[in-house]
PDB file of C-alpha atoms in Angstrom:
ATOM      1  CA  UNK I   1      -2.584 -32.428  -8.086  1.00 59.00           C
ATOM      2  CA  UNK I   2      -6.211 -31.320  -7.037  1.00 78.00           C
ATOM      3  CA  UNK I   3      -5.588 -27.614  -6.451  1.00 94.00           C
ATOM      4  CA  UNK I   4      -4.682 -24.928  -8.713  1.00 97.00           C
ATOM      5  CA  UNK I   5      -3.168 -21.688  -8.580  1.00 97.00           C
ATOM      6  CA  UNK I   6      -2.911 -18.358 -10.414  1.00 97.00           C
ATOM      7  CA  UNK I   7       0.333 -17.009  -9.971  1.00 97.00           C
ATOM      8  CA  UNK I   8       0.431 -13.408 -11.147  1.00 97.00           C
ATOM      9  CA  UNK I   9       4.209 -11.679 -11.382  1.00 95.00           C
ATOM     10  CA  UNK I  10       5.583  -8.075 -12.217  1.00 92.00           C
ATOM     11  CA  UNK I  11       8.491  -9.173 -14.400  1.00 90.00           C
ATOM     12  CA  UNK I  12       9.883  -5.770 -13.675  1.00 84.00           C
ATOM     13  CA  UNK I  13       9.474  -5.244 -10.281  1.00 79.00           C
ATOM     14  CA  UNK I  14      12.498  -4.420  -7.856  1.00 67.00           C
ATOM     15  CA  UNK I  15      15.572  -5.401  -9.763  1.00 68.00           C
ATOM     16  CA  UNK I  16      13.843  -7.884 -11.877  1.00 71.00           C
ATOM     17  CA  UNK I  17      14.825 -10.624  -9.615  1.00 78.00           C
ATOM     18  CA  UNK I  18      11.954 -12.644 -10.216  1.00 86.00           C
ATOM     19  CA  UNK I  19      13.638 -13.652 -13.425  1.00 87.00           C
ATOM     20  CA  UNK I  20      16.065 -15.405 -11.185  1.00 89.00           C
ATOM     21  CA  UNK I  21      13.726 -17.227  -9.064  1.00 92.00           C
ATOM     22  CA  UNK I  22      10.876 -17.857 -11.229  1.00 94.00           C
ATOM     23  CA  UNK I  23      11.440 -21.816 -11.857  1.00 94.00           C
ATOM     24  CA  UNK I  24      12.433 -22.434  -7.836  1.00 96.00           C
ATOM     25  CA  UNK I  25       9.219 -20.498  -7.049  1.00 96.00           C
ATOM     26  CA  UNK I  26       7.180 -22.393  -9.233  1.00 96.00           C
ATOM     27  CA  UNK I  27       8.797 -25.602  -8.400  1.00 97.00           C
ATOM     28  CA  UNK I  28       8.003 -24.995  -4.542  1.00 98.00           C
ATOM     29  CA  UNK I  29       4.217 -24.478  -5.428  1.00 97.00           C
ATOM     30  CA  UNK I  30       4.065 -27.805  -7.520  1.00 97.00           C
ATOM     31  CA  UNK I  31       5.921 -30.061  -5.019  1.00 96.00           C
ATOM     32  CA  UNK I  32       2.993 -28.436  -2.587  1.00 97.00           C
ATOM     33  CA  UNK I  33       0.492 -30.090  -5.052  1.00 96.00           C
ATOM     34  CA  UNK I  34      -0.640 -27.027  -6.979  1.00 97.00           C
ATOM     35  CA  UNK I  35      -1.195 -26.782 -10.795  1.00 96.00           C
ATOM     36  CA  UNK I  36       0.207 -23.613 -11.733  1.00 97.00           C
ATOM     37  CA  UNK I  37      -0.862 -21.036 -14.041  1.00 96.00           C
ATOM     38  CA  UNK I  38       1.982 -18.039 -14.248  1.00 96.00           C
ATOM     39  CA  UNK I  39       0.520 -14.978 -15.616  1.00 96.00           C
ATOM     40  CA  UNK I  40       3.521 -12.242 -16.124  1.00 95.00           C
ATOM     41  CA  UNK I  41       1.809  -8.697 -16.024  1.00 95.00           C
ATOM     42  CA  UNK I  42       1.933  -6.501 -18.993  1.00 93.00           C
ATOM     43  CA  UNK I  43       1.554  -3.001 -17.660  1.00 91.00           C
ATOM     44  CA  UNK I  44      -0.574  -1.039 -14.953  1.00 90.00           C
ATOM     45  CA  UNK I  45      -4.168  -2.233 -14.214  1.00 92.00           C
ATOM     46  CA  UNK I  46      -3.328  -5.873 -15.885  1.00 95.00           C
ATOM     47  CA  UNK I  47      -3.408  -7.597 -12.585  1.00 96.00           C
ATOM     48  CA  UNK I  48      -6.687  -6.340 -11.685  1.00 96.00           C
ATOM     49  CA  UNK I  49      -7.953  -7.500 -14.997  1.00 96.00           C
ATOM     50  CA  UNK I  50      -6.356 -10.719 -14.784  1.00 95.00           C
ATOM     51  CA  UNK I  51      -7.768 -11.781 -11.138  1.00 96.00           C
ATOM     52  CA  UNK I  52     -11.160 -10.614 -12.008  1.00 94.00           C
ATOM     53  CA  UNK I  53     -11.584 -12.444 -15.230  1.00 92.00           C
ATOM     54  CA  UNK I  54      -9.924 -15.693 -14.067  1.00 90.00           C
ATOM     55  CA  UNK I  55     -11.232 -18.676 -14.754  1.00 83.00           C
ATOM     56  CA  UNK I  56     -13.298 -20.841 -12.025  1.00 86.00           C
ATOM     57  CA  UNK I  57     -11.489 -23.667 -10.032  1.00 91.00           C
ATOM     58  CA  UNK I  58      -8.725 -22.057  -8.582  1.00 96.00           C
ATOM     59  CA  UNK I  59      -7.890 -22.596  -4.909  1.00 97.00           C
ATOM     60  CA  UNK I  60      -5.482 -19.380  -4.186  1.00 97.00           C
ATOM     61  CA  UNK I  61      -4.223 -16.436  -6.120  1.00 98.00           C
ATOM     62  CA  UNK I  62      -0.352 -15.441  -5.658  1.00 98.00           C
ATOM     63  CA  UNK I  63       1.236 -12.532  -6.816  1.00 96.00           C
ATOM     64  CA  UNK I  64       4.947 -11.458  -6.756  1.00 95.00           C
ATOM     65  CA  UNK I  65       6.039  -7.606  -7.563  1.00 92.00           C
ATOM     66  CA  UNK I  66       5.753  -4.798  -5.233  1.00 87.00           C
ATOM     67  CA  UNK I  67       3.266  -3.330  -2.996  1.00 84.00           C
ATOM     68  CA  UNK I  68       1.752  -2.105  -6.095  1.00 86.00           C
ATOM     69  CA  UNK I  69       0.903  -5.436  -7.661  1.00 91.00           C
ATOM     70  CA  UNK I  70      -0.420  -6.727  -4.478  1.00 92.00           C
ATOM     71  CA  UNK I  71      -2.589  -3.711  -4.427  1.00 93.00           C
ATOM     72  CA  UNK I  72      -3.708  -4.632  -8.013  1.00 95.00           C
ATOM     73  CA  UNK I  73      -4.304  -8.107  -7.234  1.00 96.00           C
ATOM     74  CA  UNK I  74      -6.216  -7.381  -3.871  1.00 96.00           C
ATOM     75  CA  UNK I  75      -8.251  -4.801  -5.838  1.00 95.00           C
ATOM     76  CA  UNK I  76      -9.189  -7.629  -8.614  1.00 96.00           C
ATOM     77  CA  UNK I  77     -10.051  -9.793  -5.512  1.00 96.00           C
ATOM     78  CA  UNK I  78     -12.203  -6.977  -3.889  1.00 95.00           C
ATOM     79  CA  UNK I  79     -14.359  -6.854  -7.307  1.00 93.00           C
ATOM     80  CA  UNK I  80     -14.618 -10.615  -7.689  1.00 93.00           C
ATOM     81  CA  UNK I  81     -17.732 -12.496  -6.147  1.00 90.00           C
ATOM     82  CA  UNK I  82     -15.719 -15.414  -5.121  1.00 92.00           C
ATOM     83  CA  UNK I  83     -12.486 -14.166  -2.651  1.00 94.00           C
ATOM     84  CA  UNK I  84      -9.908 -16.404  -2.689  1.00 96.00           C
ATOM     85  CA  UNK I  85      -6.904 -16.479  -0.319  1.00 97.00           C
ATOM     86  CA  UNK I  86      -4.007 -14.393  -1.740  1.00 98.00           C
ATOM     87  CA  UNK I  87      -0.164 -15.435  -1.159  1.00 98.00           C
ATOM     88  CA  UNK I  88       2.479 -12.638  -1.555  1.00 97.00           C
ATOM     89  CA  UNK I  89       6.320 -12.890  -3.069  1.00 96.00           C
ATOM     90  CA  UNK I  90       7.816  -9.383  -2.768  1.00 93.00           C
ATOM     91  CA  UNK I  91       9.986  -8.347  -5.183  1.00 89.00           C
ATOM     92  CA  UNK I  92       9.787  -4.628  -5.026  1.00 69.00           C
ATOM     93  CA  UNK I  93      11.845  -1.795  -4.197  1.00 66.00           C
ATOM     94  CA  UNK I  94      10.457  -0.939  -0.487  1.00 69.00           C
ATOM     95  CA  UNK I  95       7.629  -3.838   0.200  1.00 75.00           C
ATOM     96  CA  UNK I  96       6.128  -2.041   3.170  1.00 78.00           C
ATOM     97  CA  UNK I  97       3.266  -4.065   3.416  1.00 86.00           C
ATOM     98  CA  UNK I  98       4.944  -7.223   3.426  1.00 88.00           C
ATOM     99  CA  UNK I  99       7.373  -6.394   6.282  1.00 86.00           C
ATOM    100  CA  UNK I 100       4.259  -5.456   8.383  1.00 87.00           C
ATOM    101  CA  UNK I 101       2.962  -9.151   7.797  1.00 91.00           C
ATOM    102  CA  UNK I 102       6.528 -10.559   8.378  1.00 92.00           C
ATOM    103  CA  UNK I 103       6.749 -11.970   5.120  1.00 94.00           C
ATOM    104  CA  UNK I 104      10.420 -13.047   4.474  1.00 93.00           C
ATOM    105  CA  UNK I 105      12.534 -10.607   1.864  1.00 90.00           C
ATOM    106  CA  UNK I 106      14.080 -13.993   0.554  1.00 92.00           C
ATOM    107  CA  UNK I 107      11.608 -14.863  -2.483  1.00 94.00           C
ATOM    108  CA  UNK I 108      12.142 -18.357  -2.052  1.00 96.00           C
ATOM    109  CA  UNK I 109      11.386 -18.548   1.706  1.00 96.00           C
ATOM    110  CA  UNK I 110       8.330 -16.146   0.868  1.00 97.00           C
ATOM    111  CA  UNK I 111       7.416 -18.981  -1.521  1.00 97.00           C
ATOM    112  CA  UNK I 112       7.335 -21.428   0.985  1.00 98.00           C
ATOM    113  CA  UNK I 113       5.266 -19.024   3.513  1.00 98.00           C
ATOM    114  CA  UNK I 114       2.593 -19.589   0.712  1.00 98.00           C
ATOM    115  CA  UNK I 115       2.587 -23.091   0.927  1.00 97.00           C
ATOM    116  CA  UNK I 116       3.271 -23.794   4.751  1.00 97.00           C
ATOM    117  CA  UNK I 117       2.345 -20.640   6.379  1.00 97.00           C
ATOM    118  CA  UNK I 118      -1.112 -20.010   7.717  1.00 97.00           C
ATOM    119  CA  UNK I 119      -4.118 -17.701   6.555  1.00 96.00           C
ATOM    120  CA  UNK I 120      -4.631 -13.863   8.111  1.00 97.00           C
ATOM    121  CA  UNK I 121      -7.821 -12.110   7.848  1.00 97.00           C
ATOM    122  CA  UNK I 122      -6.473  -8.904   6.921  1.00 97.00           C
ATOM    123  CA  UNK I 123      -8.302  -5.463   6.627  1.00 97.00           C
ATOM    124  CA  UNK I 124      -8.931  -4.096   3.560  1.00 97.00           C
ATOM    125  CA  UNK I 125      -9.159  -0.098   2.773  1.00 97.00           C
ATOM    126  CA  UNK I 126     -12.047   1.104   0.581  1.00 97.00           C
ATOM    127  CA  UNK I 127     -11.452   4.430  -0.978  1.00 97.00           C
ATOM    128  CA  UNK I 128     -14.629   5.850  -2.739  1.00 97.00           C
ATOM    129  CA  UNK I 129     -15.063   2.912  -5.655  1.00 93.00           C
ATOM    130  CA  UNK I 130     -11.371   2.165  -5.236  1.00 95.00           C
ATOM    131  CA  UNK I 131      -9.369  -0.298  -2.971  1.00 96.00           C
ATOM    132  CA  UNK I 132      -6.235  -0.094  -1.082  1.00 95.00           C
ATOM    133  CA  UNK I 133      -4.217  -2.525   1.215  1.00 93.00           C
ATOM    134  CA  UNK I 134      -2.073  -0.305   3.519  1.00 91.00           C
ATOM    135  CA  UNK I 135      -1.918   3.108   2.674  1.00 91.00           C
ATOM    136  CA  UNK I 136      -4.022   6.139   1.265  1.00 94.00           C
ATOM    137  CA  UNK I 137      -2.059   9.403   1.442  1.00 91.00           C
ATOM    138  CA  UNK I 138      -2.297  12.996   0.117  1.00 92.00           C
ATOM    139  CA  UNK I 139       0.342  15.900  -0.307  1.00 87.00           C
ATOM    140  CA  UNK I 140       3.999  16.252   0.130  1.00 77.00           C
ATOM    141  CA  UNK I 141       6.062  13.556  -0.915  1.00 63.00           C
ATOM    142  CA  UNK I 142       3.001  11.128  -2.350  1.00 62.00           C
ATOM    143  CA  UNK I 143       3.957  11.576  -5.657  1.00 56.00           C
ATOM    144  CA  UNK I 144       7.265  10.233  -5.132  1.00 45.00           C
ATOM    145  CA  UNK I 145       6.421   6.515  -5.743  1.00 49.00           C
ATOM    146  CA  UNK I 146       4.622   6.588  -8.725  1.00 42.00           C
ATOM    147  CA  UNK I 147       6.632   9.445 -10.527  1.00 46.00           C
ATOM    148  CA  UNK I 148      10.236   7.524  -9.899  1.00 44.00           C
ATOM    149  CA  UNK I 149      11.172   5.694 -12.859  1.00 49.00           C
ATOM    150  CA  UNK I 150      11.289   1.925 -12.498  1.00 48.00           C
ATOM    151  CA  UNK I 151      15.092   1.828 -13.373  1.00 49.00           C
ATOM    152  CA  UNK I 152      15.961   4.372 -11.102  1.00 41.00           C
ATOM    153  CA  UNK I 153      13.953   2.565  -8.113  1.00 42.00           C
ATOM    154  CA  UNK I 154      15.749  -0.725  -9.568  1.00 46.00           C
ATOM    155  CA  UNK I 155      19.180   0.563  -9.382  1.00 44.00           C
ATOM    156  CA  UNK I 156      19.031   2.698  -5.878  1.00 39.00           C
ATOM    157  CA  UNK I 157      16.327   1.010  -4.339  1.00 46.00           C
ATOM    158  CA  UNK I 158      14.730   2.960  -0.981  1.00 43.00           C
ATOM    159  CA  UNK I 159      17.208   5.479  -1.863  1.00 44.00           C
ATOM    160  CA  UNK I 160      15.506   6.736  -5.024  1.00 44.00           C
ATOM    161  CA  UNK I 161      12.447   7.608  -2.859  1.00 44.00           C
ATOM    162  CA  UNK I 162      14.617  10.007  -0.567  1.00 44.00           C
ATOM    163  CA  UNK I 163      16.163  11.571  -3.707  1.00 44.00           C
ATOM    164  CA  UNK I 164      12.937  12.123  -5.547  1.00 48.00           C
ATOM    165  CA  UNK I 165      11.376  13.461  -2.455  1.00 47.00           C
ATOM    166  CA  UNK I 166      13.974  16.387  -1.862  1.00 49.00           C
ATOM    167  CA  UNK I 167      13.232  17.907  -5.179  1.00 50.00           C
ATOM    168  CA  UNK I 168       9.500  18.361  -3.820  1.00 52.00           C
ATOM    169  CA  UNK I 169      10.733  20.478  -1.084  1.00 50.00           C
ATOM    170  CA  UNK I 170      10.562  23.877  -3.271  1.00 52.00           C
ATOM    171  CA  UNK I 171       7.050  23.245  -4.107  1.00 62.00           C
ATOM    172  CA  UNK I 172       4.982  22.623  -1.134  1.00 74.00           C
ATOM    173  CA  UNK I 173       1.112  22.755  -1.519  1.00 83.00           C
ATOM    174  CA  UNK I 174      -1.434  23.023   1.005  1.00 87.00           C
ATOM    175  CA  UNK I 175      -5.236  21.900   0.915  1.00 93.00           C
ATOM    176  CA  UNK I 176      -8.128  23.610   2.754  1.00 96.00           C
ATOM    177  CA  UNK I 177      -9.904  20.523   4.075  1.00 97.00           C
ATOM    178  CA  UNK I 178     -12.852  19.488   6.170  1.00 98.00           C
ATOM    179  CA  UNK I 179     -12.088  16.029   7.701  1.00 98.00           C
ATOM    180  CA  UNK I 180     -14.998  13.975   9.442  1.00 98.00           C
ATOM    181  CA  UNK I 181     -14.556  11.157  11.610  1.00 97.00           C
ATOM    182  CA  UNK I 182     -16.958   9.458  14.328  1.00 94.00           C
ATOM    183  CA  UNK I 183     -18.070  12.770  16.043  1.00 95.00           C
ATOM    184  CA  UNK I 184     -15.080  14.962  15.123  1.00 96.00           C
ATOM    185  CA  UNK I 185     -14.862  17.666  12.201  1.00 97.00           C
ATOM    186  CA  UNK I 186     -11.622  19.249  11.541  1.00 96.00           C
ATOM    187  CA  UNK I 187     -11.113  22.405   9.022  1.00 96.00           C
ATOM    188  CA  UNK I 188      -7.735  23.400   8.436  1.00 94.00           C
ATOM    189  CA  UNK I 189      -4.784  23.547   5.858  1.00 93.00           C
ATOM    190  CA  UNK I 190      -2.794  20.384   5.350  1.00 93.00           C
ATOM    191  CA  UNK I 191       0.226  19.446   3.556  1.00 88.00           C
ATOM    192  CA  UNK I 192       0.200  15.915   4.026  1.00 86.00           C
ATOM    193  CA  UNK I 193      -2.251  13.305   5.044  1.00 90.00           C
ATOM    194  CA  UNK I 194      -1.868   9.299   5.401  1.00 89.00           C
ATOM    195  CA  UNK I 195      -4.509   6.761   6.087  1.00 93.00           C
ATOM    196  CA  UNK I 196      -2.705   3.397   6.949  1.00 91.00           C
ATOM    197  CA  UNK I 197      -2.899  -0.317   8.044  1.00 92.00           C
ATOM    198  CA  UNK I 198       0.908  -0.886   7.881  1.00 87.00           C
ATOM    199  CA  UNK I 199       3.935  -0.794  10.044  1.00 78.00           C
ATOM    200  CA  UNK I 200       5.887   1.176   7.787  1.00 65.00           C
ATOM    201  CA  UNK I 201       5.256   3.809   5.012  1.00 66.00           C
ATOM    202  CA  UNK I 202       7.835   4.493   2.258  1.00 58.00           C
ATOM    203  CA  UNK I 203      10.248   2.155   3.848  1.00 49.00           C
ATOM    204  CA  UNK I 204      10.345   4.212   7.329  1.00 50.00           C
ATOM    205  CA  UNK I 205       9.263   1.925  10.057  1.00 51.00           C
ATOM    206  CA  UNK I 206       7.410   3.193  12.856  1.00 51.00           C
ATOM    207  CA  UNK I 207       6.079   6.090  10.932  1.00 54.00           C
ATOM    208  CA  UNK I 208       2.246   4.793  11.530  1.00 57.00           C
ATOM    209  CA  UNK I 209       2.623   5.071  15.270  1.00 61.00           C
ATOM    210  CA  UNK I 210       2.557   2.156  17.778  1.00 69.00           C
ATOM    211  CA  UNK I 211       0.440  -0.891  18.417  1.00 76.00           C
ATOM    212  CA  UNK I 212      -0.584  -1.180  14.719  1.00 84.00           C
ATOM    213  CA  UNK I 213      -2.750  -4.309  14.416  1.00 91.00           C
ATOM    214  CA  UNK I 214      -3.562  -5.177  10.563  1.00 92.00           C
ATOM    215  CA  UNK I 215      -6.759  -6.841  11.770  1.00 95.00           C
ATOM    216  CA  UNK I 216      -8.349  -4.515  14.086  1.00 95.00           C
ATOM    217  CA  UNK I 217     -10.914  -2.630  11.878  1.00 97.00           C
ATOM    218  CA  UNK I 218      -9.022   0.482  12.740  1.00 96.00           C
ATOM    219  CA  UNK I 219      -6.900   3.078  10.281  1.00 95.00           C
ATOM    220  CA  UNK I 220      -4.088   4.784  11.841  1.00 93.00           C
ATOM    221  CA  UNK I 221      -4.468   8.280  10.565  1.00 93.00           C
ATOM    222  CA  UNK I 222      -1.927  10.880  10.569  1.00 88.00           C
ATOM    223  CA  UNK I 223      -2.412  14.522   9.556  1.00 91.00           C
ATOM    224  CA  UNK I 224       0.153  17.418   9.013  1.00 86.00           C
ATOM    225  CA  UNK I 225      -0.709  21.289   9.130  1.00 88.00           C
ATOM    226  CA  UNK I 226       0.459  23.641   6.802  1.00 85.00           C
ATOM    227  CA  UNK I 227       3.644  25.461   8.526  1.00 81.00           C
ATOM    228  CA  UNK I 228       3.579  28.852   9.077  1.00 76.00           C
ATOM    229  CA  UNK I 229       7.355  29.375   7.640  1.00 74.00           C
ATOM    230  CA  UNK I 230      10.391  27.388   6.559  1.00 70.00           C
ATOM    231  CA  UNK I 231      11.947  26.965  10.012  1.00 73.00           C
ATOM    232  CA  UNK I 232       8.727  25.026  11.128  1.00 75.00           C
ATOM    233  CA  UNK I 233       8.861  23.210   7.743  1.00 71.00           C
ATOM    234  CA  UNK I 234      12.266  21.671   8.721  1.00 71.00           C
ATOM    235  CA  UNK I 235      11.217  20.825  11.913  1.00 73.00           C
ATOM    236  CA  UNK I 236       7.983  18.930  10.353  1.00 71.00           C
ATOM    237  CA  UNK I 237      10.434  17.176   7.958  1.00 68.00           C
ATOM    238  CA  UNK I 238      12.977  16.148  10.875  1.00 69.00           C
ATOM    239  CA  UNK I 239       9.806  14.880  12.635  1.00 67.00           C
ATOM    240  CA  UNK I 240       8.993  12.785   9.921  1.00 63.00           C
ATOM    241  CA  UNK I 241      12.167  11.360   9.362  1.00 61.00           C
ATOM    242  CA  UNK I 242      12.789  10.781  13.250  1.00 61.00           C
ATOM    243  CA  UNK I 243       9.396   9.335  13.578  1.00 57.00           C
ATOM    244  CA  UNK I 244       8.414  11.754  16.093  1.00 61.00           C
ATOM    245  CA  UNK I 245       4.959  12.388  14.700  1.00 60.00           C
ATOM    246  CA  UNK I 246       3.644  14.297  18.306  1.00 60.00           C
ATOM    247  CA  UNK I 247       4.212  17.927  17.859  1.00 64.00           C
ATOM    248  CA  UNK I 248       1.608  20.504  17.433  1.00 72.00           C
ATOM    249  CA  UNK I 249       1.726  20.559  13.360  1.00 76.00           C
ATOM    250  CA  UNK I 250       0.601  16.721  13.614  1.00 83.00           C
ATOM    251  CA  UNK I 251      -2.724  15.090  14.532  1.00 87.00           C
ATOM    252  CA  UNK I 252      -2.707  11.641  15.121  1.00 87.00           C
ATOM    253  CA  UNK I 253      -5.645   9.349  16.011  1.00 91.00           C
ATOM    254  CA  UNK I 254      -7.439   5.859  14.986  1.00 94.00           C
ATOM    255  CA  UNK I 255     -10.678   5.209  13.181  1.00 96.00           C
ATOM    256  CA  UNK I 256     -12.543   2.873  11.193  1.00 97.00           C
ATOM    257  CA  UNK I 257     -14.337   5.701   8.803  1.00 98.00           C
ATOM    258  CA  UNK I 258     -13.107   9.195   7.997  1.00 98.00           C
ATOM    259  CA  UNK I 259     -14.517  11.333   5.060  1.00 98.00           C
ATOM    260  CA  UNK I 260     -12.133  14.351   3.525  1.00 98.00           C
ATOM    261  CA  UNK I 261     -13.247  16.919   1.385  1.00 98.00           C
ATOM    262  CA  UNK I 262     -11.812  20.089  -0.346  1.00 97.00           C
ATOM    263  CA  UNK I 263     -12.958  22.473  -2.624  1.00 94.00           C
ATOM    264  CA  UNK I 264     -10.014  21.895  -5.037  1.00 94.00           C
ATOM    265  CA  UNK I 265      -8.777  18.351  -6.485  1.00 95.00           C
ATOM    266  CA  UNK I 266      -6.399  16.758  -4.261  1.00 95.00           C
ATOM    267  CA  UNK I 267      -4.101  14.185  -5.845  1.00 92.00           C
ATOM    268  CA  UNK I 268      -4.207  11.084  -4.045  1.00 95.00           C
ATOM    269  CA  UNK I 269      -2.014   7.907  -3.785  1.00 90.00           C
ATOM    270  CA  UNK I 270      -3.000   4.459  -3.079  1.00 92.00           C
ATOM    271  CA  UNK I 271      -0.287   1.835  -2.157  1.00 88.00           C
ATOM    272  CA  UNK I 272       2.288   4.036  -3.822  1.00 81.00           C
ATOM    273  CA  UNK I 273       0.251   4.389  -7.226  1.00 85.00           C
ATOM    274  CA  UNK I 274      -1.508   7.076  -8.323  1.00 87.00           C
ATOM    275  CA  UNK I 275      -5.272   7.122  -7.256  1.00 92.00           C
ATOM    276  CA  UNK I 276      -6.558   9.880  -8.930  1.00 94.00           C
ATOM    277  CA  UNK I 277      -7.650  13.350  -7.955  1.00 95.00           C
ATOM    278  CA  UNK I 278     -10.486  13.965  -5.722  1.00 97.00           C
ATOM    279  CA  UNK I 279     -12.327  16.425  -3.785  1.00 97.00           C
ATOM    280  CA  UNK I 280     -14.019  14.184  -1.583  1.00 98.00           C
ATOM    281  CA  UNK I 281     -12.678  10.727  -0.543  1.00 98.00           C
ATOM    282  CA  UNK I 282     -14.725   8.222   1.511  1.00 98.00           C
ATOM    283  CA  UNK I 283     -12.371   5.905   3.218  1.00 98.00           C
ATOM    284  CA  UNK I 284     -13.875   3.119   5.028  1.00 98.00           C
ATOM    285  CA  UNK I 285     -11.927   0.017   6.755  1.00 98.00           C
ATOM    286  CA  UNK I 286     -13.456  -3.456   5.595  1.00 97.00           C
ATOM    287  CA  UNK I 287     -12.501  -5.515   8.656  1.00 97.00           C
ATOM    288  CA  UNK I 288     -10.945  -8.856   7.744  1.00 96.00           C
ATOM    289  CA  UNK I 289     -12.030  -8.628   4.390  1.00 97.00           C
ATOM    290  CA  UNK I 290      -9.282 -10.871   2.390  1.00 96.00           C
ATOM    291  CA  UNK I 291      -7.167 -14.020   3.903  1.00 97.00           C
ATOM    292  CA  UNK I 292      -3.452 -13.469   3.255  1.00 97.00           C
ATOM    293  CA  UNK I 293      -0.789 -15.940   3.614  1.00 97.00           C
ATOM    294  CA  UNK I 294       1.557 -15.275   6.546  1.00 97.00           C
ATOM    295  CA  UNK I 295       4.037 -17.657   8.622  1.00 96.00           C
ATOM    296  CA  UNK I 296       3.293 -19.526  11.109  1.00 90.00           C
TER     297      UNK I 296
END
């Protein structure tokens, strides 16, 4: 064995299915010639630290968990001087980004992709001083992922997000914002916005638009203006669910860089995890910044 792997996994992700697959996964890695160091995360932010503080001599970092775990590993890697390839064995409730990359839902098949697949130079998002891999969002529903308890996610899966999201309809908040990109400046009140590099968000496939490329240096941006009444709100919700984001309430476009400003604190979510409260968000696409293992 002349190659070393750091394997970071979230033992609580999804339905804790890693526990019944861990030995087989590591066996696949070892048979491929890797000396494996396995690290179970202990809490939020732990994967970032584990990747940043890894010793020298590793050839690849592999993670298993949900999109939040992948986000932490990518963040840790982007903060490191040496950028290593990343492997991903999805084990979360929705696994949006794994679906976009074509990584199998089967953990065993995903582990095989790590050792027998190919490297893909993937775009990464910079958000002020933070990092995201597939979505930065604000407004309605964006707190669902990080405020839904892990045991509920495990039990109900994607349905948990829908049930928790319905509770937010009675307390919709809007934000007056100035949004700048390229030579465009928008000023309006918005209830939702997402800057994405993915084919699906929150388990909804196709909501980010058509012809999405994960290595083109561009984000897909969707903004939703404040509705005038409950009837318009119902139409917006229906359009989101039906993926018909082309009405007057929506504005969609592609860009490599965008700045979003508000006169009040706005709560953001990055890859389904709380990304802090910000009055100004400077978001930039880092084209092909990291290599991720994907199927041949």
